[in-house]
mmCIF file of C-alpha atoms in Angstrom:
data_model
loop_
_atom_site.group_PDB
_atom_site.id
_atom_site.type_symbol
_atom_site.label_atom_id
_atom_site.label_comp_id
_atom_site.label_asym_id
_atom_site.label_seq_id
_atom_site.Cartn_x
_atom_site.Cartn_y
_atom_site.Cartn_z
ATOM 1 C CA UNK A 1 6.983 13.680 8.613
ATOM 2 C CA UNK A 2 8.438 12.310 5.398
ATOM 3 C CA UNK A 3 6.399 12.134 2.235
ATOM 4 C CA UNK A 4 5.904 8.362 2.518
ATOM 5 C CA UNK A 5 4.542 8.776 6.066
ATOM 6 C CA UNK A 6 1.871 11.152 4.800
ATOM 7 C CA UNK A 7 1.067 8.918 1.824
ATOM 8 C CA UNK A 8 0.657 5.807 3.909
ATOM 9 C CA UNK A 9 -1.222 7.364 6.807
ATOM 10 C CA UNK A 10 -3.646 9.167 4.502
ATOM 11 C CA UNK A 11 -4.257 5.896 2.639
ATOM 12 C CA UNK A 12 -4.901 3.967 5.861
ATOM 13 C CA UNK A 13 -7.144 6.707 7.247
ATOM 14 C CA UNK A 14 -9.348 6.165 4.195
ATOM 15 C CA UNK A 15 -10.030 2.531 5.050
ATOM 16 C CA UNK A 16 -13.509 1.553 6.201
ATOM 17 C CA UNK A 17 -13.889 0.775 9.917
ATOM 18 C CA UNK A 18 -12.152 -2.472 10.802
ATOM 19 C CA UNK A 19 -14.571 -5.381 11.358
ATOM 20 C CA UNK A 20 -14.677 -7.017 14.757
ATOM 21 C CA UNK A 21 -12.460 -10.071 15.336
ATOM 22 C CA UNK A 22 -15.630 -12.186 15.421
ATOM 23 C CA UNK A 23 -17.033 -10.792 12.163
ATOM 24 C CA UNK A 24 -17.802 -13.192 9.261
ATOM 25 C CA UNK A 25 -14.725 -14.436 7.461
ATOM 26 C CA UNK A 26 -15.563 -12.792 4.148
ATOM 27 C CA UNK A 27 -15.771 -9.358 5.784
ATOM 28 C CA UNK A 28 -12.352 -9.803 7.383
ATOM 29 C CA UNK A 29 -10.889 -10.983 4.062
ATOM 30 C CA UNK A 30 -12.350 -7.952 2.273
ATOM 31 C CA UNK A 31 -10.819 -5.640 4.861
ATOM 32 C CA UNK A 32 -7.374 -7.278 4.636
ATOM 33 C CA UNK A 33 -7.509 -7.076 0.828
ATOM 34 C CA UNK A 34 -8.342 -3.393 1.086
ATOM 35 C CA UNK A 35 -5.360 -2.837 3.389
ATOM 36 C CA UNK A 36 -3.060 -4.432 0.793
ATOM 37 C CA UNK A 37 -4.574 -2.369 -2.025
ATOM 38 C CA UNK A 38 -4.197 1.042 -0.374
ATOM 39 C CA UNK A 39 -0.696 0.232 0.884
ATOM 40 C CA UNK A 40 0.373 -0.928 -2.608
ATOM 41 C CA UNK A 41 -0.860 2.320 -4.171
ATOM 42 C CA UNK A 42 1.018 4.407 -1.578
ATOM 43 C CA UNK A 43 4.227 2.381 -1.978
ATOM 44 C CA UNK A 44 4.146 2.621 -5.790
ATOM 45 C CA UNK A 45 3.501 6.371 -5.663
ATOM 46 C CA UNK A 46 6.520 6.836 -3.391
ATOM 47 C CA UNK A 47 8.681 4.762 -5.753
ATOM 48 C CA UNK A 48 7.585 6.846 -8.758
ATOM 49 C CA UNK A 49 8.416 9.998 -6.789
ATOM 50 C CA UNK A 50 11.892 8.548 -6.183
ATOM 51 C CA UNK A 51 12.548 8.094 -9.906
ATOM 52 C CA UNK A 52 11.081 4.663 -10.612
ATOM 53 C CA UNK A 53 8.813 5.834 -13.383
ATOM 54 C CA UNK A 54 6.173 3.331 -14.320
ATOM 55 C CA UNK A 55 6.052 1.644 -10.902
ATOM 56 C CA UNK A 56 2.697 -0.108 -10.488
ATOM 57 C CA UNK A 57 -0.044 -0.066 -9.324
ATOM 58 C CA UNK A 58 -1.293 3.452 -9.979
ATOM 59 C CA UNK A 59 -4.720 5.104 -10.098
ATOM 60 C CA UNK A 60 -6.424 4.978 -13.531
ATOM 61 C CA UNK A 61 -4.857 7.418 -15.993
ATOM 62 C CA UNK A 62 -1.613 8.071 -14.088
ATOM 63 C CA UNK A 63 0.390 5.679 -16.288
ATOM 64 C CA UNK A 64 -1.752 6.083 -19.389
ATOM 65 C CA UNK A 65 -3.882 3.005 -18.773
ATOM 66 C CA UNK A 66 -5.538 1.117 -15.959
ATOM 67 C CA UNK A 67 -2.382 1.176 -13.825
ATOM 68 C CA UNK A 68 -3.300 -2.195 -12.362
ATOM 69 C CA UNK A 69 -0.830 -4.456 -10.622
ATOM 70 C CA UNK A 70 1.360 -6.563 -12.921
ATOM 71 C CA UNK A 71 1.141 -10.280 -13.503
ATOM 72 C CA UNK A 72 4.805 -11.208 -13.876
ATOM 73 C CA UNK A 73 6.279 -14.269 -15.548
ATOM 74 C CA UNK A 74 8.048 -16.452 -13.016
ATOM 75 C CA UNK A 75 10.422 -19.368 -12.955
ATOM 76 C CA UNK A 76 7.759 -21.768 -11.700
ATOM 77 C CA UNK A 77 4.656 -19.918 -12.849
ATOM 78 C CA UNK A 78 3.214 -16.453 -13.398
ATOM 79 C CA UNK A 79 2.321 -14.384 -10.346
ATOM 80 C CA UNK A 80 0.445 -11.174 -9.654
ATOM 81 C CA UNK A 81 2.766 -8.925 -7.690
ATOM 82 C CA UNK A 82 1.548 -6.164 -5.367
ATOM 83 C CA UNK A 83 4.105 -3.532 -6.447
ATOM 84 C CA UNK A 84 6.569 -3.707 -9.343
ATOM 85 C CA UNK A 85 9.045 -1.594 -11.214
ATOM 86 C CA UNK A 86 10.058 -3.098 -14.542
ATOM 87 C CA UNK A 87 11.656 -1.663 -17.664
ATOM 88 C CA UNK A 88 11.886 -2.832 -21.257
ATOM 89 C CA UNK A 89 15.666 -3.076 -21.130
ATOM 90 C CA UNK A 90 16.028 -4.831 -17.753
ATOM 91 C CA UNK A 91 12.772 -6.630 -17.018
ATOM 92 C CA UNK A 92 11.808 -6.778 -13.360
ATOM 93 C CA UNK A 93 14.008 -4.538 -11.215
ATOM 94 C CA UNK A 94 12.013 -4.302 -7.979
ATOM 95 C CA UNK A 95 9.036 -6.154 -6.544
ATOM 96 C CA UNK A 96 7.343 -5.535 -3.208
ATOM 97 C CA UNK A 97 5.146 -8.204 -1.642
ATOM 98 C CA UNK A 98 2.588 -6.923 0.872
ATOM 99 C CA UNK A 99 0.862 -9.150 3.406
ATOM 100 C CA UNK A 100 -1.178 -8.341 6.488
ATOM 101 C CA UNK A 101 -2.602 -10.079 9.549
ATOM 102 C CA UNK A 102 -5.309 -7.920 11.041
ATOM 103 C CA UNK A 103 -7.478 -10.160 13.235
ATOM 104 C CA UNK A 104 -7.095 -12.309 16.331
ATOM 105 C CA UNK A 105 -7.910 -15.995 16.069
ATOM 106 C CA UNK A 106 -11.108 -16.653 17.977
ATOM 107 C CA UNK A 107 -9.745 -19.786 19.643
ATOM 108 C CA UNK A 108 -6.209 -18.739 20.642
ATOM 109 C CA UNK A 109 -6.939 -15.000 20.996
ATOM 110 C CA UNK A 110 -3.646 -14.153 19.279
ATOM 111 C CA UNK A 111 -2.618 -13.087 15.769
ATOM 112 C CA UNK A 112 -0.348 -16.013 14.920
ATOM 113 C CA UNK A 113 -2.747 -18.473 13.288
ATOM 114 C CA UNK A 114 -2.030 -17.359 9.698
ATOM 115 C CA UNK A 115 1.625 -16.381 10.112
ATOM 116 C CA UNK A 116 3.054 -19.568 8.589
ATOM 117 C CA UNK A 117 0.602 -19.440 5.670
ATOM 118 C CA UNK A 118 1.531 -15.820 4.929
ATOM 119 C CA UNK A 119 5.209 -16.735 5.101
ATOM 120 C CA UNK A 120 4.659 -19.601 2.683
ATOM 121 C CA UNK A 121 2.867 -17.343 0.202
ATOM 122 C CA UNK A 122 5.687 -14.805 0.326
ATOM 123 C CA UNK A 123 8.457 -17.381 -0.060
ATOM 124 C CA UNK A 124 6.768 -18.920 -3.107
ATOM 125 C CA UNK A 125 6.526 -15.454 -4.620
ATOM 126 C CA UNK A 126 10.232 -14.828 -4.008
ATOM 127 C CA UNK A 127 11.168 -18.207 -5.522
ATOM 128 C CA UNK A 128 9.253 -17.787 -8.768
ATOM 129 C CA UNK A 129 10.435 -14.182 -9.280
ATOM 130 C CA UNK A 130 14.092 -14.771 -8.364
ATOM 131 C CA UNK A 131 14.264 -17.895 -10.514
ATOM 132 C CA UNK A 132 13.334 -15.859 -13.578
ATOM 133 C CA UNK A 133 14.886 -12.529 -12.517
ATOM 134 C CA UNK A 134 17.842 -13.378 -10.218
ATOM 135 C CA UNK A 135 19.033 -9.762 -10.171
ATOM 136 C CA UNK A 136 15.656 -8.349 -9.151
ATOM 137 C CA UNK A 137 15.340 -6.846 -5.675
ATOM 138 C CA UNK A 138 12.422 -8.524 -3.877
ATOM 139 C CA UNK A 139 11.159 -6.797 -0.734
ATOM 140 C CA UNK A 140 8.529 -7.941 1.740
ATOM 141 C CA UNK A 141 6.305 -5.775 3.919
ATOM 142 C CA UNK A 142 4.350 -7.716 6.551
ATOM 143 C CA UNK A 143 1.751 -5.695 8.406
ATOM 144 C CA UNK A 144 0.663 -6.981 11.815
ATOM 145 C CA UNK A 145 -2.066 -5.422 13.908
ATOM 146 C CA UNK A 146 -0.369 -3.544 16.748
ATOM 147 C CA UNK A 147 -1.969 -6.018 19.182
ATOM 148 C CA UNK A 148 0.454 -8.656 17.861
ATOM 149 C CA UNK A 149 3.163 -6.987 19.943
ATOM 150 C CA UNK A 150 1.360 -7.689 23.220
ATOM 151 C CA UNK A 151 -0.535 -10.965 22.629
ATOM 152 C CA UNK A 152 2.036 -13.015 24.550
ATOM 153 C CA UNK A 153 1.120 -15.286 27.452
ATOM 154 C CA UNK A 154 3.075 -17.063 30.161
ATOM 155 C CA UNK A 155 3.558 -19.977 27.724
ATOM 156 C CA UNK A 156 4.313 -18.215 24.434
ATOM 157 C CA UNK A 157 6.009 -15.140 23.035
ATOM 158 C CA UNK A 158 4.088 -12.465 21.196
ATOM 159 C CA UNK A 159 3.251 -12.938 17.521
ATOM 160 C CA UNK A 160 5.507 -9.960 16.776
ATOM 161 C CA UNK A 161 8.551 -11.677 18.317
ATOM 162 C CA UNK A 162 7.706 -15.041 16.791
ATOM 163 C CA UNK A 163 7.393 -13.419 13.354
ATOM 164 C CA UNK A 164 10.934 -12.039 13.658
ATOM 165 C CA UNK A 165 12.255 -15.466 14.626
ATOM 166 C CA UNK A 166 10.413 -17.319 11.866
ATOM 167 C CA UNK A 167 11.341 -14.858 9.101
ATOM 168 C CA UNK A 168 14.936 -14.014 9.989
ATOM 169 C CA UNK A 169 16.431 -16.771 7.843
ATOM 170 C CA UNK A 170 14.573 -15.452 4.795
ATOM 171 C CA UNK A 171 15.973 -11.898 4.628
ATOM 172 C CA UNK A 172 19.307 -10.391 3.584
ATOM 173 C CA UNK A 173 19.797 -11.878 0.097
ATOM 174 C CA UNK A 174 22.851 -9.823 -0.836
ATOM 175 C CA UNK A 175 24.023 -11.807 -3.868
ATOM 176 C CA UNK A 176 22.054 -12.496 -7.082
ATOM 177 C CA UNK A 177 23.289 -16.087 -6.780
ATOM 178 C CA UNK A 178 21.702 -16.410 -3.338
ATOM 179 C CA UNK A 179 18.788 -18.598 -2.284
ATOM 180 C CA UNK A 180 15.695 -17.976 -4.386
ATOM 181 C CA UNK A 181 13.332 -18.000 -1.411
ATOM 182 C CA UNK A 182 15.292 -15.308 0.408
ATOM 183 C CA UNK A 183 14.195 -11.685 0.208
ATOM 184 C CA UNK A 184 16.647 -8.857 -0.257
ATOM 185 C CA UNK A 185 14.891 -6.993 2.580
ATOM 186 C CA UNK A 186 11.985 -7.893 4.865
ATOM 187 C CA UNK A 187 10.168 -5.582 7.250
ATOM 188 C CA UNK A 188 7.482 -6.130 9.868
ATOM 189 C CA UNK A 189 5.188 -3.147 10.337
ATOM 190 C CA UNK A 190 2.903 -2.753 13.342
ATOM 191 C CA UNK A 191 -0.349 -1.256 12.142
ATOM 192 C CA UNK A 192 -3.062 0.663 13.924
ATOM 193 C CA UNK A 193 -5.527 1.534 11.158
ATOM 194 C CA UNK A 194 -8.434 3.806 12.006
ATOM 195 C CA UNK A 195 -10.472 6.431 10.147
ATOM 196 C CA UNK A 196 -9.702 8.688 13.117
ATOM 197 C CA UNK A 197 -5.922 8.444 12.854
ATOM 198 C CA UNK A 198 -3.680 5.565 11.791
ATOM 199 C CA UNK A 199 -0.108 4.744 12.741
ATOM 200 C CA UNK A 200 2.593 2.447 11.360
ATOM 201 C CA UNK A 201 5.911 1.476 12.953
ATOM 202 C CA UNK A 202 8.453 -0.458 10.867
ATOM 203 C CA UNK A 203 11.112 -2.926 12.043
ATOM 204 C CA UNK A 204 13.666 -4.739 9.923
ATOM 205 C CA UNK A 205 13.165 -8.472 10.373
ATOM 206 C CA UNK A 206 15.630 -9.738 12.940
ATOM 207 C CA UNK A 207 15.701 -6.556 15.034
ATOM 208 C CA UNK A 208 12.523 -6.176 17.060
ATOM 209 C CA UNK A 209 13.967 -3.449 19.282
ATOM 210 C CA UNK A 210 14.873 -0.712 16.791
ATOM 211 C CA UNK A 211 12.137 1.015 14.800
ATOM 212 C CA UNK A 212 13.116 2.091 11.282
ATOM 213 C CA UNK A 213 11.680 5.186 9.614
ATOM 214 C CA UNK A 214 9.668 4.579 6.461
ATOM 215 C CA UNK A 215 11.962 7.038 4.696
ATOM 216 C CA UNK A 216 14.935 4.786 5.518
ATOM 217 C CA UNK A 217 13.026 1.714 4.307
ATOM 218 C CA UNK A 218 12.609 3.312 0.887
ATOM 219 C CA UNK A 219 16.160 4.693 0.842
ATOM 220 C CA UNK A 220 17.340 1.108 1.262
ATOM 221 C CA UNK A 221 15.176 -0.139 -1.606
ATOM 222 C CA UNK A 222 16.591 2.542 -3.902
ATOM 223 C CA UNK A 223 20.170 1.729 -2.866
ATOM 224 C CA UNK A 224 19.632 -1.998 -3.432
ATOM 225 C CA UNK A 225 18.245 -1.489 -6.945
ATOM 226 C CA UNK A 226 21.117 0.829 -7.879
ATOM 227 C CA UNK A 227 23.707 -1.620 -6.538
ATOM 228 C CA UNK A 228 22.246 -4.451 -8.644
ATOM 229 C CA UNK A 229 22.190 -2.328 -11.808
ATOM 230 C CA UNK A 230 25.343 -0.153 -11.806
ATOM 231 C CA UNK A 231 25.502 0.228 -15.607
ATOM 232 C CA UNK A 232 22.129 1.950 -15.681
ATOM 233 C CA UNK A 233 21.339 3.487 -12.298
ATOM 234 C CA UNK A 234 22.751 5.189 -9.235
ATOM 235 C CA UNK A 235 21.188 6.253 -5.946
ATOM 236 C CA UNK A 236 21.350 9.942 -5.155
ATOM 237 C CA UNK A 237 19.775 11.375 -2.003
ATOM 238 C CA UNK A 238 17.143 8.674 -1.784
ATOM 239 C CA UNK A 239 16.184 8.710 -5.468
ATOM 240 C CA UNK A 240 17.285 6.641 -8.412
ATOM 241 C CA UNK A 241 18.637 8.233 -11.572
ATOM 242 C CA UNK A 242 20.477 7.250 -14.703
ATOM 243 C CA UNK A 243 24.151 6.477 -14.074
ATOM 244 C CA UNK A 244 26.444 9.281 -15.187
#
């Protein structure tokens, strides 16, 4: 397993037991917030290991302070961002937005109820960050409970397939002059979180058939940042370093 696999699985294994789908709303919200927090810490640690020194968030003391997530200035308002790498000379270089849907809706018995709301939150984040930092690489990681892959019925597709269809138009921003609401890369990750052994399988939005290794996901982030900033950085074997 790659380093990021170990980081992420160990983080998810440390989560408290997942509340039942019928648990009170505040308990489910607390659990989903905890998922985002542990994933953000694992993602930022992997980015720092790959040369993005100062990537946040980090545990207290690692970066010489609290290490908390950044509140970034945006084109249409400031926004707290789950994971960021920013430098004094360039400003925001990379941001990663993390969202999760962990519980079935009690009425429909599927995971799709909050999909459009999550998408709206992510698109607003991309707009405000790209409007102020058009050269920044903005990535999205959307975690769906693994049950979202099999919650289809005779009348509807699974939430997993519908998420690919509804997000496809918002990924692949290859030009800094592209649409503000579009992400440079978007991934859907099927999550099975358990204190007894968690698993995560990643798919690039638009291709629901081909799993992507987490190592490749991070290789792609590094390559995208280097491509946007050729005067300062280059990608070498999955890590970023000063251009030579």
